CSV table of C-alpha atoms in Angstrom, one decimal:
chain,number,residue,atom,x,y,z
A,1,UNK,CA,-0.3,-0.2,0.1
A,2,UNK,CA,2.0,2.6,1.1
A,3,UNK,CA,5.4,0.7,-1.5
A,4,UNK,CA,3.7,3.1,-4.4
A,5,UNK,CA,3.7,5.9,-2.0
A,6,UNK,CA,7.6,5.9,-1.1
A,7,UNK,CA,8.4,5.1,-4.8
A,8,UNK,CA,6.5,8.5,-6.1
A,9,UNK,CA,8.4,10.6,-3.3
A,10,UNK,CA,11.3,8.8,-4.6
A,11,UNK,CA,10.8,9.5,-8.4
A,12,UNK,CA,10.0,13.2,-7.4
A,13,UNK,CA,13.2,13.8,-5.2
A,14,UNK,CA,15.4,12.4,-7.8
A,15,UNK,CA,13.2,14.8,-10.5
A,16,UNK,CA,13.9,17.2,-8.3
A,17,UNK,CA,17.7,16.1,-7.3
A,18,UNK,CA,19.0,15.5,-11.4
A,19,UNK,CA,17.0,18.8,-12.5
A,20,UNK,CA,20.1,21.0,-14.3
A,21,UNK,CA,21.6,17.9,-15.1
A,22,UNK,CA,21.0,17.6,-19.0
A,23,UNK,CA,22.8,15.0,-21.1
A,24,UNK,CA,25.0,16.2,-23.9
A,25,UNK,CA,24.2,14.9,-27.9
A,26,UNK,CA,25.8,11.3,-28.4
A,27,UNK,CA,27.2,9.5,-31.6
A,28,UNK,CA,25.1,6.5,-30.5
A,29,UNK,CA,26.9,4.8,-33.8
A,30,UNK,CA,30.9,4.3,-31.5
A,31,UNK,CA,30.1,5.5,-28.4
A,32,UNK,CA,30.1,2.0,-27.0
A,33,UNK,CA,33.5,1.1,-28.8
A,34,UNK,CA,34.9,4.2,-28.0
A,35,UNK,CA,33.9,3.4,-23.8
A,36,UNK,CA,36.9,1.7,-21.5
A,37,UNK,CA,35.3,2.3,-17.7
A,38,UNK,CA,31.9,0.7,-17.0
A,39,UNK,CA,29.5,0.5,-14.3
A,40,UNK,CA,27.1,-2.9,-14.3
A,41,UNK,CA,24.5,-2.8,-12.0
A,42,UNK,CA,23.0,-5.9,-10.8
A,43,UNK,CA,19.1,-6.7,-10.7
A,44,UNK,CA,18.0,-6.3,-7.4
A,45,UNK,CA,15.7,-9.4,-7.5
A,46,UNK,CA,18.0,-12.2,-8.0
A,47,UNK,CA,19.4,-13.1,-11.9
A,48,UNK,CA,19.6,-16.8,-12.6
A,49,UNK,CA,23.3,-17.7,-12.6
A,50,UNK,CA,23.6,-18.9,-16.5
A,51,UNK,CA,22.5,-15.0,-17.5
A,52,UNK,CA,24.5,-13.5,-15.1
A,53,UNK,CA,27.5,-15.5,-15.9
A,54,UNK,CA,26.4,-14.6,-19.9
A,55,UNK,CA,26.4,-10.9,-19.5
A,56,UNK,CA,29.5,-10.6,-17.7
A,57,UNK,CA,31.6,-13.0,-19.9
A,58,UNK,CA,30.0,-10.1,-22.4
A,59,UNK,CA,31.3,-7.3,-21.0
A,60,UNK,CA,35.1,-8.8,-20.5
A,61,UNK,CA,34.7,-9.3,-24.0
A,62,UNK,CA,34.3,-5.5,-24.3
A,63,UNK,CA,36.1,-3.9,-20.5
A,64,UNK,CA,38.9,-5.4,-19.4
A,65,UNK,CA,38.7,-6.4,-15.8
A,66,UNK,CA,40.0,-3.5,-14.1
A,67,UNK,CA,37.6,-1.4,-16.1
A,68,UNK,CA,34.9,-2.3,-15.5
A,69,UNK,CA,32.5,-2.2,-11.9
A,70,UNK,CA,29.9,-4.7,-10.7
A,71,UNK,CA,27.2,-2.4,-8.3
A,72,UNK,CA,25.5,-5.4,-6.8
A,73,UNK,CA,23.4,-5.6,-3.4
A,74,UNK,CA,25.4,-8.1,-0.7
A,75,UNK,CA,22.4,-10.4,-0.6
A,76,UNK,CA,23.3,-11.2,-4.7
A,77,UNK,CA,26.8,-11.8,-4.0
A,78,UNK,CA,25.7,-15.8,-5.1
A,79,UNK,CA,25.4,-15.0,-8.3
A,80,UNK,CA,28.9,-13.5,-9.2
A,81,UNK,CA,30.6,-16.7,-7.8
A,82,UNK,CA,31.6,-18.3,-11.3
A,83,UNK,CA,32.8,-14.7,-12.7
A,84,UNK,CA,36.2,-13.6,-12.5
A,85,UNK,CA,37.9,-11.6,-10.2
A,86,UNK,CA,36.0,-7.9,-10.7
A,87,UNK,CA,35.8,-5.0,-8.9
A,88,UNK,CA,32.9,-4.6,-7.0
A,89,UNK,CA,30.3,-1.9,-5.0
A,90,UNK,CA,28.4,-3.6,-2.9
A,91,UNK,CA,25.5,-2.5,-0.8
A,92,UNK,CA,22.9,-3.6,1.7
A,93,UNK,CA,19.3,-1.9,2.8
A,94,UNK,CA,21.1,0.0,4.4
A,95,UNK,CA,22.8,2.0,2.2
A,96,UNK,CA,18.9,2.9,1.0
A,97,UNK,CA,16.6,5.2,2.5
A,98,UNK,CA,12.8,5.1,3.1
A,99,UNK,CA,11.9,6.4,-0.5
A,100,UNK,CA,14.3,4.2,-2.1
A,101,UNK,CA,16.9,6.5,-2.5
A,102,UNK,CA,20.5,5.7,-2.3
A,103,UNK,CA,22.6,7.1,0.8
A,104,UNK,CA,25.1,9.7,0.9
A,105,UNK,CA,28.3,7.1,2.0
A,106,UNK,CA,26.9,4.6,-1.6
A,107,UNK,CA,26.8,7.7,-3.3
A,108,UNK,CA,29.9,8.9,-2.5
A,109,UNK,CA,31.7,5.4,-2.9
A,110,UNK,CA,30.0,5.2,-6.1
A,111,UNK,CA,30.9,8.9,-7.6
A,112,UNK,CA,34.4,8.2,-7.0
A,113,UNK,CA,34.6,6.3,-9.8
A,114,UNK,CA,34.7,7.4,-13.7
A,115,UNK,CA,33.4,5.8,-16.1
A,116,UNK,CA,32.0,5.9,-19.6
A,117,UNK,CA,28.8,4.2,-19.6
A,118,UNK,CA,26.4,2.5,-17.5
A,119,UNK,CA,24.3,-0.8,-17.3
A,120,UNK,CA,21.5,-0.9,-15.1
A,121,UNK,CA,20.2,-4.7,-15.8
A,122,UNK,CA,16.4,-4.4,-13.9
A,123,UNK,CA,13.9,-5.7,-15.9
A,124,UNK,CA,11.7,-3.1,-14.4
A,125,UNK,CA,11.8,0.4,-12.4
A,126,UNK,CA,14.2,0.4,-9.4
A,127,UNK,CA,14.8,3.4,-8.2
A,128,UNK,CA,17.6,2.8,-6.4
A,129,UNK,CA,19.7,1.6,-9.7
A,130,UNK,CA,18.3,3.8,-11.5
A,131,UNK,CA,19.1,6.7,-9.2
A,132,UNK,CA,22.7,5.0,-9.3
A,133,UNK,CA,22.8,5.2,-12.8
A,134,UNK,CA,22.3,8.6,-13.2
A,135,UNK,CA,24.1,9.5,-10.4
A,136,UNK,CA,27.6,7.8,-12.0
A,137,UNK,CA,27.5,11.0,-14.2
A,138,UNK,CA,28.4,8.1,-17.1
A,139,UNK,CA,27.1,9.3,-20.6
A,140,UNK,CA,26.0,7.1,-22.2
A,141,UNK,CA,23.2,5.1,-19.6
A,142,UNK,CA,22.3,1.9,-21.1
A,143,UNK,CA,18.8,-0.3,-19.6
A,144,UNK,CA,15.6,-2.1,-20.7
A,145,UNK,CA,13.1,-0.1,-21.2
A,146,UNK,CA,10.9,0.8,-18.3
A,147,UNK,CA,8.0,3.1,-16.8
A,148,UNK,CA,10.1,6.3,-16.0
A,149,UNK,CA,13.3,5.1,-17.8
A,150,UNK,CA,13.8,8.3,-20.0
A,151,UNK,CA,14.7,10.6,-16.4
A,152,UNK,CA,17.8,8.3,-15.9
A,153,UNK,CA,18.8,6.5,-19.5
A,154,UNK,CA,19.5,7.8,-22.7
A,155,UNK,CA,19.6,4.9,-24.3
A,156,UNK,CA,16.7,1.9,-23.5
A,157,UNK,CA,16.7,-1.4,-24.5
A,158,UNK,CA,12.6,-2.9,-25.7
A,159,UNK,CA,12.6,-6.7,-25.8
A,160,UNK,CA,9.6,-8.3,-26.0
A,161,UNK,CA,6.7,-9.6,-23.6
A,162,UNK,CA,7.9,-12.7,-22.8
A,163,UNK,CA,8.2,-13.8,-18.9
A,164,UNK,CA,11.6,-15.9,-19.9
A,165,UNK,CA,14.4,-13.7,-18.6
A,166,UNK,CA,16.7,-15.6,-20.1
A,167,UNK,CA,15.1,-14.3,-23.3
A,168,UNK,CA,15.2,-10.6,-22.2
A,169,UNK,CA,18.8,-10.2,-21.1
A,170,UNK,CA,20.0,-12.5,-24.8
A,171,UNK,CA,18.1,-9.9,-26.2
A,172,UNK,CA,19.8,-7.1,-24.8
A,173,UNK,CA,23.2,-8.7,-25.9
A,174,UNK,CA,22.1,-8.6,-29.5
A,175,UNK,CA,21.4,-5.5,-29.6
A,176,UNK,CA,24.5,-4.0,-27.7
A,177,UNK,CA,26.5,-6.4,-30.6
A,178,UNK,CA,24.9,-3.6,-32.8
A,179,UNK,CA,27.6,-1.1,-31.1
């Protein structure tokens, strides 16, 4: 009942917080190939280990392990067990306020790095992940198409309304291969 109200308040705060941040014009054709540092924000819901490892292998082909950082909730770290050692930014529910906005400490840890591209792997809107993605100051912010996504991302991938998450992630990777 109060969850939708909290989300609306969080969205309103996000609009206010980022009201002066405007995106510069980007040529998407070569923006991804020129990128050297990437932020990958893992979904808050469980991601099956096959999709996680497939996505991380793809990202490691595009970026070096030194040029990639994974932001993941500490209770989701088990999905990265088969992944090679990567820089991680872990956070817990205590790093998020009641309006689903990351607290200052988490934002400072994330903003201490520079990124050329940020990927949010949540299929549906997660305000925490969307806020982190926008706050990363990455010129290219990529995610799945979602409600209120235009406020946080400048490139969104629309996949078929299929209930199979693996299919959605494969479609996402195929779309990224075009660039």
